[in-house]
Amino acid sequence: MPNHTNNPKRTSWIGYSIDTHFPIQNIPFGVFLTKDNVITIGTRIGDYAIDLGALQSMNYFKDVPLTDDMFMQDTLNDFISDGKKTWRLVRNRIGDIFDKNNGELRDNKEHRDRIIFSMDEVEMQLPVLIGDYTDFYSSKEHATNVGTMFRDPENALLPNWLHLPVAYHGRSSSIIPSGIPVHRPCGQSMPAGADSPVFGPSKAVDFELEMAFITTDANKLGHPIPVDEAEDYIFGMVILNDWSARDIQRWEYVPLGPFLAKNFASSISPWIVTLDALEPFRTEGPELEMPVMDYLKSAPRKTYDICLEVDITPENGKKTTVCKSNFKYLYWNMSQQLAHHTINGCKVNSGDLMGSGTISGSDPDSYGSMLELSWKGEKPVKLNDGTERTYIQDNDTVTMRGFCKNGPVRIGFGEVKSKILPPFVPKARSKKTN
Ligand code: MN
């Protein structure tokens, strides 16, 4: 099944600026609510959201084998379950419909009015029902920085790290789309020098710059996915801000790992960019420093060159870009992560989300968390308005962006943007009277 949506020369009859993240070569998938309160599956070109449910109901997909209501759903899980062949057929067809030289929809105003919405008329939703969420720890620079700060600079990486992609199972119920604000969590922590823990709002709310991939049904229970086939089971990727409360994390994480410091919220960008769209940006990852077992031996060029940026914007203030990193810095690639995840026979379902772990590079301005940027609070980060941050303050907005560019076409993810609110205060309960 050829993938002909990536032709950089193709243009669309929907206009967009040269630096858009969503040219006709992207064709991401998402779910949105229209101004008429209809939830639908859609795609995006430039600043326009395209209702794929409406396109399907008007017969524009008649030559693609799809169930009748494939796009009239509130999640992409069934579409993702249909597999790579269907994803390609649908993307190819969408590319053709919006090609500058194709008049079938371009010249039909009545259809256009029912199918195309300005992005500011729609509200993006979570694109998939996420059954399971796994978070890896695959940046060697991040793992080394954290090990240096909290354990021993001489032995910053734990002995397993270069042999397997370390991960933990997270929680999917608190994964939210871009735009939803997050309350500062409360919890237990052990202040430095204290001999008993205290309870209160976290004083160390942090972002983690990550990307995540979304899988299709990949295997039966008991059947590992070979590393060379893993990419066939990856539908696409999003940007992930894996919110973390460092003070809660430090006290609670032994011996079983992250828990409440990590599951109060994780924010994702709402458009899933397919691996097919990312194909022109395939690149080499870092060289392995240690031979790995056969099931983790991956062919070269199994990662992608994706520029990543993080801004902090104080309330009513100007943004400051505090981090510039790249997905290609990760030591373990997605194929190795999925092969390792299933080597014991663990089943992976359509809509599962796999986080990369914080993506840090070697330069201090590429560190993907405040923990590292401020070196656990020892080196505050200066913002453009003159204020300083060690961690994220109430009413700060954190924005992460990601895009690929190596020629005339830019393929982007848009952004994941969320504001930290003060701790949630329950309303005083009125006393029950009889
Ligand atoms: Mn994380």
XYZ file of C-alpha atoms and ligand atoms in Angstrom, residues 133 135-136 168 208 210 240 242 244 262 357-358, ligand 1:
13
model
C -0.682 4.115 29.967
C 5.740 5.685 30.866
C 9.295 4.848 29.838
C 6.423 1.954 34.963
C 8.136 16.580 31.972
C 7.762 13.856 26.623
C 2.917 14.584 26.440
C 3.732 14.288 32.298
C 5.042 15.646 38.354
C 2.550 11.426 38.761
C 10.081 9.603 29.482
C 11.458 13.126 29.876
Mn 7.295 10.810 32.919
